[in-house]
Amino acid sequence: MTYDVHIIGGGLAGSEAAWQLARRGLRVRLSEMRGGGDRSPAHHTDALAELVCSNSFRSDDDEKNAVGLLHHEMRQCQSLVMAAAARAQVPAGSALAVDRDVFSAEVEAALAALPTLDIVRERIDRLPEAGLTIVATGPLTAEALAASIAAATGADSLAFFDAIAPIVYHESIDMDVCWMASRWDKPSKLGGGIKDYINCPMTREEYIAFREGLLAGEKTTFKEWEANTPYFEGCMPIEVMAERGEDTLRFGPMKPVGLDNPRTGRWPYAVVQLRQDNKLGTLWNMVGFQTKLKHAEQVRLFRTIPGLQNAEFARLGGLHRNTFLNSPLLLDRQLRLKAAPHIRFAGQITGCEG
Ligand SMILES: Cc1cc2nc3c(=O)[nH]c(=O)nc-3n(C[C@H](O)[C@H](O)[C@H](O)COP(=O)(O)OP(=O)(O)OC[C@H]3O[C@@H](n4cnc5c(N)ncnc54)[C@H](O)[C@@H]3O)c2cc1C
């Protein structure tokens, strides 16, 4: 079979592109390296459209938030990603969070049903010299292809560090200490009196000791070539935030405002929030707790958080290099590579945030 379009990368952007083209009858080859013997350093499955860093699509408010407006526009375009997200939704206040496995399964099932789409489990190592191509290989583009892109663009590939947050088993959380609520007691978008977040309260003493633990904790060290790579401000490791000042965390991910502890009737000094990570409600994601602490250190320190003293972790936090293009310089307004216009880029590799 010959193809009208070759899409490289079956993540969120590649899956959406394949859907939009193939449902219009174009013949599409979708090349995804996972499932063909390769894995990225952060993906855990071979499923198409696996969400990695967070299970949240962020705000779904299309009136006051740019991300929510983008969701709205995508729905107008019959987006597969948005339709799958709706079916996989879990409670998360005004954000749109999903069960990752349900989400991926929905995307895969819809793509598998398209007769002109060929999903091939293969790694592509070079930019094709001809033929319409969409490169959607994401922040963890495999090395050989990244080198081929760097050669074609003449630019050193840009990169920064990004971190992922730990996930805790619900049954290991002490609900006699924690409580369920959204900030300012906002009702859940899912209705039915659902309260979206698990909140772990901290006293001043507990908070100070926790911050000191973060500062002293043993961290993953950088390789030499990584040493000058900056962090992404929107996804900063928690211990890096802690270094910025005593109160930085209390004004960031550990903000207590609007969270009345029902046992005291007051806001705690600081709060750790967990958001549901799967439909069953068995997995909970520590919000904003991305970290590069060593794994044993994470387990020890996070168990000092009130309510998490017996926490069991389904996933621990980690750090990844995140590669992207200097799009304003290299791409035209249709996201075509100026130097090779048969190649388009899509998704996070273009430098957009998720
Ligand atoms: C490091 C990292 C940072 C993240 N940062 C954010 C963020 O800032 N904001 C946010 O909202 N979400 C973030 N996420 C979460 C979310 O997973 C991504 O936003 C989303 O997956 C990006 O979609 P994408 O299609 O661009 O890339 P991906 O979903 O990563 O898809 C790329 C796909 O290409 C495949 N691939 C790579 N190289 C090749 C190759 N040579 N040949 C064939 N296949 C290949 C990969 O296996 C993968 O399936 C991040 C995830 C990671 C891993």
Short mmCIF file of C-alpha atoms and ligand atoms in Angstrom, two decimals:
data_model
loop_
_atom_site.label_atom_id
_atom_site.label_comp_id
_atom_site.label_asym_id
_atom_site.label_seq_id
_atom_site.Cartn_x
_atom_site.Cartn_y
_atom_site.Cartn_z
CA MET A 1 0.00 0.00 0.00
CA THR A 2 1.27 3.47 -0.74
CA TYR A 3 0.34 6.28 1.56
CA ASP A 4 -0.86 9.83 1.19
CA VAL A 5 0.66 10.81 4.52
CA HIS A 6 3.24 9.21 6.80
CA ILE A 7 2.83 10.10 10.49
CA ILE A 8 5.75 9.36 12.79
CA GLY A 9 4.80 8.96 16.46
CA GLY A 10 1.53 7.55 17.82
CA GLY A 11 1.23 9.78 20.87
CA LEU A 12 -1.50 12.33 21.41
CA ALA A 13 -0.67 14.52 18.42
CA GLY A 14 0.11 11.67 16.00
CA SER A 15 -3.08 9.79 16.94
CA GLU A 16 -5.19 12.91 16.47
CA ALA A 17 -3.53 13.67 13.11
CA ALA A 18 -4.10 10.07 11.95
CA TRP A 19 -7.76 10.29 12.97
CA GLN A 20 -8.36 13.60 11.23
CA LEU A 21 -6.77 12.44 7.96
CA ALA A 22 -7.93 8.81 7.78
CA ARG A 23 -11.56 9.56 8.64
CA ARG A 24 -11.54 11.79 5.55
CA GLY A 25 -10.41 8.82 3.48
CA LEU A 26 -6.72 9.62 3.12
CA ARG A 27 -4.36 6.65 3.24
CA VAL A 28 -2.17 7.04 6.31
CA ARG A 29 0.77 5.10 7.74
CA LEU A 30 1.19 5.71 11.47
CA SER A 31 4.63 4.59 12.71
CA GLU A 32 4.92 4.09 16.47
CA MET A 33 8.14 2.69 17.94
CA ARG A 34 6.56 1.35 21.15
CA GLY A 35 5.32 -2.18 20.57
CA GLY A 36 8.07 -2.71 18.02
CA GLY A 37 10.82 -3.40 20.54
CA ASP A 38 11.44 0.20 21.66
CA ARG A 39 10.35 2.17 24.74
CA SER A 40 10.84 5.79 25.70
CA PRO A 41 12.37 6.51 29.11
CA ALA A 42 8.97 7.63 30.45
CA HIS A 43 6.23 5.65 28.70
CA HIS A 44 5.06 2.52 30.55
CA THR A 45 2.90 0.81 27.91
CA ASP A 46 2.76 0.11 24.18
CA ALA A 47 -0.61 1.85 23.91
CA LEU A 48 -1.17 4.69 21.46
CA ALA A 49 -1.76 8.12 23.05
CA GLU A 50 -0.26 7.22 26.42
CA LEU A 51 -0.29 10.21 28.76
CA VAL A 52 2.91 10.41 30.74
CA CYS A 53 3.76 13.45 32.80
CA SER A 54 0.29 14.21 34.12
CA ASN A 55 -3.15 12.70 33.60
CA SER A 56 -4.59 16.20 33.42
CA PHE A 57 -5.48 18.15 30.30
CA ARG A 58 -5.59 21.16 32.61
CA SER A 59 -8.47 23.64 32.65
CA ASP A 60 -11.64 22.79 30.75
CA ASP A 61 -13.08 26.28 31.22
CA ASP A 62 -13.58 27.60 27.68
CA GLU A 63 -14.56 31.11 28.81
CA LYS A 64 -11.73 32.12 31.10
CA ASN A 65 -8.84 29.86 30.16
CA ALA A 66 -6.84 29.54 26.93
CA VAL A 67 -6.34 25.78 27.35
CA GLY A 68 -10.09 25.31 27.93
CA LEU A 69 -10.77 27.33 24.78
CA LEU A 70 -8.43 25.07 22.83
CA HIS A 71 -10.38 22.04 24.13
CA HIS A 72 -13.55 23.68 22.90
CA GLU A 73 -12.07 24.32 19.45
CA MET A 74 -10.83 20.75 19.21
CA ARG A 75 -14.31 19.44 20.06
CA GLN A 76 -15.68 21.57 17.21
CA CYS A 77 -13.25 19.68 14.93
CA GLN A 78 -14.60 16.29 16.17
CA SER A 79 -11.30 15.65 17.94
CA LEU A 80 -10.66 12.02 18.85
CA VAL A 81 -8.47 13.04 21.78
CA MET A 82 -11.27 15.14 23.28
CA ALA A 83 -13.93 12.46 22.67
CA ALA A 84 -11.73 9.81 24.32
CA ALA A 85 -10.99 12.18 27.22
CA ALA A 86 -14.72 12.68 27.80
CA ARG A 87 -15.22 8.92 28.06
CA ALA A 88 -12.22 8.50 30.38
CA GLN A 89 -12.85 11.51 32.63
CA VAL A 90 -12.17 11.35 36.39
CA PRO A 91 -13.01 14.07 38.97
CA ALA A 92 -10.52 16.99 39.04
CA GLY A 93 -12.32 20.27 39.86
CA SER A 94 -12.41 22.54 36.81
CA ALA A 95 -9.56 20.59 35.18
CA LEU A 96 -10.06 17.75 32.69
CA ALA A 97 -8.26 14.68 34.06
CA VAL A 98 -8.59 11.16 32.70
CA ASP A 99 -7.99 7.51 33.46
CA ARG A 100 -4.88 6.98 31.31
CA ASP A 101 -5.64 3.37 30.40
CA VAL A 102 -9.28 4.00 29.46
CA PHE A 103 -8.17 7.05 27.47
CA SER A 104 -5.54 5.16 25.43
CA ALA A 105 -7.89 2.22 24.85
CA GLU A 106 -10.57 4.58 23.49
CA VAL A 107 -8.07 6.19 21.09
CA GLU A 108 -6.71 2.83 19.92
CA ALA A 109 -10.16 1.37 19.32
CA ALA A 110 -11.26 4.36 17.22
CA LEU A 111 -8.06 4.29 15.15
CA ALA A 112 -8.19 0.52 14.62
CA ALA A 113 -11.62 0.92 13.03
CA LEU A 114 -10.38 3.27 10.27
CA PRO A 115 -9.96 1.27 7.03
CA THR A 116 -7.40 3.59 5.40
CA LEU A 117 -5.12 3.77 8.44
CA ASP A 118 -2.18 1.40 8.82
CA ILE A 119 -0.68 1.36 12.33
CA VAL A 120 2.88 0.03 12.10
CA ARG A 121 5.00 -0.67 15.16
CA GLU A 122 8.37 0.56 13.94
CA ARG A 123 10.98 3.14 14.86
CA ILE A 124 11.88 5.69 12.22
CA ASP A 125 15.48 6.88 12.35
CA ARG A 126 15.62 9.47 9.56
CA LEU A 127 13.39 12.23 8.28
CA PRO A 128 11.89 10.93 4.99
CA GLU A 129 13.37 12.66 1.95
CA ALA A 130 10.04 12.77 0.11
CA GLY A 131 6.33 12.29 0.72
CA LEU A 132 4.00 14.22 2.99
CA THR A 133 5.13 13.55 6.55
CA ILE A 134 3.99 14.60 10.00
CA VAL A 135 6.56 14.24 12.77
CA ALA A 136 4.80 13.91 16.12
CA THR A 137 7.45 12.16 18.17
CA GLY A 138 7.00 14.27 21.28
CA PRO A 139 9.38 15.43 23.99
CA LEU A 140 11.13 12.04 24.07
CA THR A 141 11.89 11.69 20.34
CA ALA A 142 14.21 8.71 19.86
CA GLU A 143 17.86 9.61 19.54
CA ALA A 144 18.58 8.79 15.88
CA LEU A 145 15.54 10.70 14.61
CA ALA A 146 16.37 13.63 16.91
CA ALA A 147 19.84 13.72 15.35
CA SER A 148 18.33 13.60 11.85
CA ILE A 149 16.02 16.51 12.74
CA ALA A 150 18.95 18.47 14.17
CA ALA A 151 20.91 17.86 10.95
CA ALA A 152 17.96 19.01 8.79
CA THR A 153 17.32 22.14 10.83
CA GLY A 154 20.95 23.07 11.24
CA ALA A 155 20.11 23.93 14.83
CA ASP A 156 21.30 22.35 18.04
CA SER A 157 18.18 20.72 19.38
CA LEU A 158 16.78 22.59 22.32
CA ALA A 159 16.01 20.80 25.54
CA PHE A 160 15.02 21.34 29.11
CA PHE A 161 14.36 19.14 32.12
CA ASP A 162 10.93 18.03 33.04
CA ALA A 163 9.81 15.88 35.94
CA ILE A 164 6.94 13.48 36.70
CA ALA A 165 4.99 13.15 39.95
CA PRO A 166 4.48 10.01 42.09
CA ILE A 167 1.23 8.01 42.20
CA VAL A 168 -0.11 6.48 45.44
CA TYR A 169 -2.50 3.52 45.99
CA HIS A 170 -5.71 4.83 47.55
CA GLU A 171 -6.01 1.94 50.01
CA SER A 172 -2.71 3.01 51.59
CA ILE A 173 -3.87 6.58 52.34
CA ASP A 174 -5.06 7.25 55.91
CA MET A 175 -8.46 8.94 55.44
CA ASP A 176 -8.74 9.47 59.20
CA VAL A 177 -6.08 12.15 58.72
CA CYS A 178 -6.83 13.37 55.18
CA TRP A 179 -10.12 14.69 53.83
CA MET A 180 -11.79 15.11 50.45
CA ALA A 181 -12.47 18.62 49.11
CA SER A 182 -11.80 21.02 46.27
CA ARG A 183 -10.41 24.47 47.00
CA TRP A 184 -13.17 26.84 48.16
CA ASP A 185 -15.45 23.78 48.24
CA LYS A 186 -16.14 24.12 44.50
CA PRO A 187 -18.56 21.40 43.35
CA SER A 188 -17.14 18.72 41.07
CA LYS A 189 -17.78 19.10 37.36
CA LEU A 190 -18.91 15.48 37.46
CA GLY A 191 -21.79 16.39 39.83
CA GLY A 192 -23.29 13.96 42.36
CA GLY A 193 -21.69 15.70 45.35
CA ILE A 194 -18.26 14.32 44.37
CA LYS A 195 -15.33 15.99 46.14
CA ASP A 196 -12.34 15.96 43.87
CA TYR A 197 -9.09 16.08 45.87
CA ILE A 198 -7.61 14.19 48.80
CA ASN A 199 -5.99 16.75 51.12
CA CYS A 200 -3.18 15.96 53.57
CA PRO A 201 -2.87 18.70 56.23
CA MET A 202 0.46 19.91 57.63
CA THR A 203 1.30 21.99 60.69
CA ARG A 204 4.05 24.60 60.51
CA GLU A 205 6.52 22.24 62.23
CA GLU A 206 5.69 19.40 59.86
CA TYR A 207 6.04 21.69 56.85
CA ILE A 208 9.43 23.08 57.94
CA ALA A 209 10.76 19.57 58.64
CA PHE A 210 9.43 18.36 55.28
CA ARG A 211 11.10 21.23 53.41
CA GLU A 212 14.39 20.50 55.18
CA GLY A 213 14.04 16.87 54.16
CA LEU A 214 13.59 17.95 50.53
CA LEU A 215 16.68 20.15 50.67
CA ALA A 216 18.84 17.47 52.30
CA GLY A 217 17.44 14.50 50.33
CA GLU A 218 19.67 12.61 47.90
CA LYS A 219 18.92 13.56 44.27
CA THR A 220 19.56 11.95 40.92
CA THR A 221 22.74 13.44 39.48
CA PHE A 222 22.99 14.86 35.99
CA LYS A 223 25.17 13.49 33.26
CA GLU A 224 27.83 15.93 32.06
CA TRP A 225 25.99 16.80 28.83
CA GLU A 226 22.85 17.55 30.81
CA ALA A 227 24.41 19.92 33.32
CA ASN A 228 23.44 23.18 31.60
CA THR A 229 19.92 22.16 30.62
CA PRO A 230 17.40 24.41 32.38
CA TYR A 231 14.17 23.34 34.11
CA PHE A 232 10.74 23.99 32.70
CA GLU A 233 9.17 26.58 35.05
CA GLY A 234 5.69 25.02 34.70
CA CYS A 235 6.81 21.58 35.87
CA MET A 236 9.56 22.33 38.38
CA PRO A 237 10.79 19.57 40.73
CA ILE A 238 9.48 20.12 44.23
CA GLU A 239 12.95 20.20 45.81
CA VAL A 240 14.03 22.93 43.36
CA MET A 241 11.00 24.98 44.42
CA ALA A 242 11.92 24.36 48.07
CA GLU A 243 15.38 25.83 47.43
CA ARG A 244 13.82 29.11 46.31
CA GLY A 245 12.57 30.04 49.77
CA GLU A 246 10.83 28.83 52.90
CA ASP A 247 7.35 29.75 51.70
CA THR A 248 7.67 29.01 47.97
CA LEU A 249 5.91 25.64 48.31
CA ARG A 250 3.16 27.11 50.51
CA PHE A 251 2.41 29.57 47.71
CA GLY A 252 2.72 26.83 45.07
CA PRO A 253 1.66 23.18 45.09
CA MET A 254 1.25 23.08 48.91
CA LYS A 255 -1.06 26.12 49.04
CA PRO A 256 -3.62 25.73 51.87
CA VAL A 257 -5.99 28.63 51.03
CA GLY A 258 -9.64 27.70 50.59
CA LEU A 259 -9.17 24.25 52.13
CA ASP A 260 -11.00 24.04 55.48
CA ASN A 261 -9.88 21.01 57.43
CA PRO A 262 -13.18 19.56 58.75
CA ARG A 263 -11.39 18.34 61.90
CA THR A 264 -10.19 21.83 62.91
CA GLY A 265 -12.49 24.12 60.90
CA ARG A 266 -9.38 25.99 59.73
CA TRP A 267 -6.97 26.03 56.79
CA PRO A 268 -3.85 24.00 57.64
CA TYR A 269 -0.40 25.64 57.43
CA ALA A 270 0.27 23.69 54.23
CA VAL A 271 -1.52 20.98 52.23
CA VAL A 272 -0.47 18.15 49.94
CA GLN A 273 -3.21 17.40 47.38
CA LEU A 274 -3.80 14.17 45.49
CA ARG A 275 -5.92 13.92 42.36
CA GLN A 276 -7.63 10.76 41.10
CA ASP A 277 -5.55 9.03 38.43
CA ASN A 278 -7.80 6.19 37.24
CA LYS A 279 -11.54 5.55 36.81
CA LEU A 280 -11.64 3.01 39.63
CA GLY A 281 -10.21 5.56 42.06
CA THR A 282 -7.49 3.16 43.20
CA LEU A 283 -4.60 5.41 42.07
CA TRP A 284 -3.99 9.00 43.19
CA ASN A 285 -1.45 11.43 41.76
CA MET A 286 0.47 13.77 44.10
CA VAL A 287 -0.33 17.12 42.50
CA GLY A 288 2.76 19.21 41.70
CA PHE A 289 5.07 16.70 43.38
CA GLN A 290 7.31 16.02 40.40
CA THR A 291 10.77 15.25 41.76
CA LYS A 292 14.29 14.06 41.04
CA LEU A 293 14.83 12.70 44.55
CA LYS A 294 16.20 9.17 44.55
CA HIS A 295 13.44 6.57 44.82
CA ALA A 296 14.25 5.34 48.35
CA GLU A 297 14.42 8.96 49.50
CA GLN A 298 10.99 9.70 47.98
CA VAL A 299 9.39 6.80 49.82
CA ARG A 300 11.01 7.79 53.14
CA LEU A 301 10.21 11.51 52.86
CA PHE A 302 6.70 11.29 51.40
CA ARG A 303 5.74 8.91 54.23
CA THR A 304 6.38 11.80 56.66
CA ILE A 305 3.37 13.60 55.10
CA PRO A 306 0.38 13.26 57.48
CA GLY A 307 -2.00 10.66 56.07
CA LEU A 308 0.67 9.11 53.84
CA GLN A 309 2.59 7.41 56.66
CA ASN A 310 1.76 3.98 55.14
CA ALA A 311 1.69 5.11 51.51
CA GLU A 312 2.40 2.51 48.84
CA PHE A 313 3.53 3.92 45.52
CA ALA A 314 2.33 2.70 42.11
CA ARG A 315 4.90 4.98 40.47
CA LEU A 316 7.64 7.18 41.88
CA GLY A 317 8.66 10.57 40.53
CA GLY A 318 11.35 10.97 37.90
CA LEU A 319 13.14 13.39 35.63
CA HIS A 320 13.39 13.47 31.83
CA ARG A 321 15.10 15.48 29.19
CA ASN A 322 12.52 17.17 27.02
CA THR A 323 13.42 17.96 23.40
CA PHE A 324 11.69 20.53 21.23
CA LEU A 325 12.21 22.67 18.12
CA ASN A 326 12.75 26.39 17.92
CA SER A 327 9.49 26.58 15.96
CA PRO A 328 9.23 30.33 15.30
CA LEU A 329 12.60 30.11 13.57
CA LEU A 330 12.32 26.75 11.81
CA LEU A 331 8.65 26.28 10.92
CA ASP A 332 6.25 28.26 8.76
CA ARG A 333 2.70 29.16 9.79
CA GLN A 334 1.44 25.70 8.80
CA LEU A 335 4.13 24.10 10.99
CA ARG A 336 6.02 22.98 7.89
CA LEU A 337 9.78 22.77 8.08
CA LYS A 338 10.95 25.77 6.05
CA ALA A 339 13.97 23.81 4.81
CA ALA A 340 11.85 20.77 3.77
CA PRO A 341 8.18 21.74 3.39
CA HIS A 342 6.98 18.14 2.85
CA ILE A 343 7.60 17.67 6.58
CA ARG A 344 5.24 19.03 9.20
CA PHE A 345 5.61 18.89 12.97
CA ALA A 346 2.82 18.38 15.47
CA GLY A 347 2.44 18.15 19.25
CA GLN A 348 4.84 18.85 22.03
CA ILE A 349 7.95 18.65 19.85
CA THR A 350 6.92 22.02 18.41
CA GLY A 351 7.62 23.54 21.82
CA CYS A 352 4.01 23.84 22.90
CA GLU A 353 3.16 22.82 26.44
CA GLY A 354 1.53 19.40 26.20
C1 LIG B 1 9.10 14.41 29.09
C2 LIG B 1 7.62 14.73 29.11
C3 LIG B 1 7.20 16.02 29.32
C4 LIG B 1 5.85 16.33 29.36
N1 LIG B 1 5.51 17.61 29.57
C5 LIG B 1 4.21 17.96 29.54
C6 LIG B 1 3.85 19.33 29.65
O1 LIG B 1 4.70 20.20 29.76
N2 LIG B 1 2.54 19.64 29.62
C7 LIG B 1 1.57 18.69 29.47
O2 LIG B 1 0.39 19.02 29.43
N3 LIG B 1 1.91 17.40 29.35
C8 LIG B 1 3.19 17.01 29.38
N4 LIG B 1 3.52 15.70 29.23
C9 LIG B 1 2.41 14.73 29.24
C10 LIG B 1 1.81 14.24 27.96
O3 LIG B 1 2.23 12.90 27.92
C11 LIG B 1 2.27 15.01 26.71
O4 LIG B 1 1.76 16.30 26.80
C12 LIG B 1 1.73 14.41 25.42
O5 LIG B 1 1.88 13.04 25.43
C13 LIG B 1 2.44 15.03 24.23
O6 LIG B 1 1.89 14.51 23.03
P1 LIG B 1 2.80 14.26 21.74
O7 LIG B 1 1.92 13.54 20.80
O8 LIG B 1 3.41 15.53 21.31
O9 LIG B 1 3.98 13.32 22.25
P2 LIG B 1 3.89 11.85 22.86
O10 LIG B 1 2.57 11.59 23.42
O11 LIG B 1 5.10 11.64 23.71
O12 LIG B 1 4.01 10.92 21.56
C14 LIG B 1 5.18 10.76 20.84
C15 LIG B 1 5.21 9.32 20.35
O13 LIG B 1 6.26 9.17 19.41
C16 LIG B 1 6.89 7.94 19.63
N5 LIG B 1 8.25 8.05 19.04
C17 LIG B 1 9.29 8.80 19.48
N6 LIG B 1 10.32 8.70 18.63
C18 LIG B 1 9.93 7.85 17.64
C19 LIG B 1 10.56 7.36 16.45
N7 LIG B 1 11.81 7.71 16.12
N8 LIG B 1 9.86 6.53 15.64
C20 LIG B 1 8.58 6.15 15.96
N9 LIG B 1 7.95 6.59 17.07
C21 LIG B 1 8.60 7.45 17.90
C22 LIG B 1 6.84 7.75 21.13
O14 LIG B 1 6.95 6.39 21.51
C23 LIG B 1 5.48 8.33 21.47
O15 LIG B 1 4.47 7.36 21.48
C24 LIG B 1 4.87 15.34 29.17
C25 LIG B 1 5.30 14.05 28.92
C26 LIG B 1 6.65 13.73 28.89
C27 LIG B 1 7.09 12.34 28.60
#
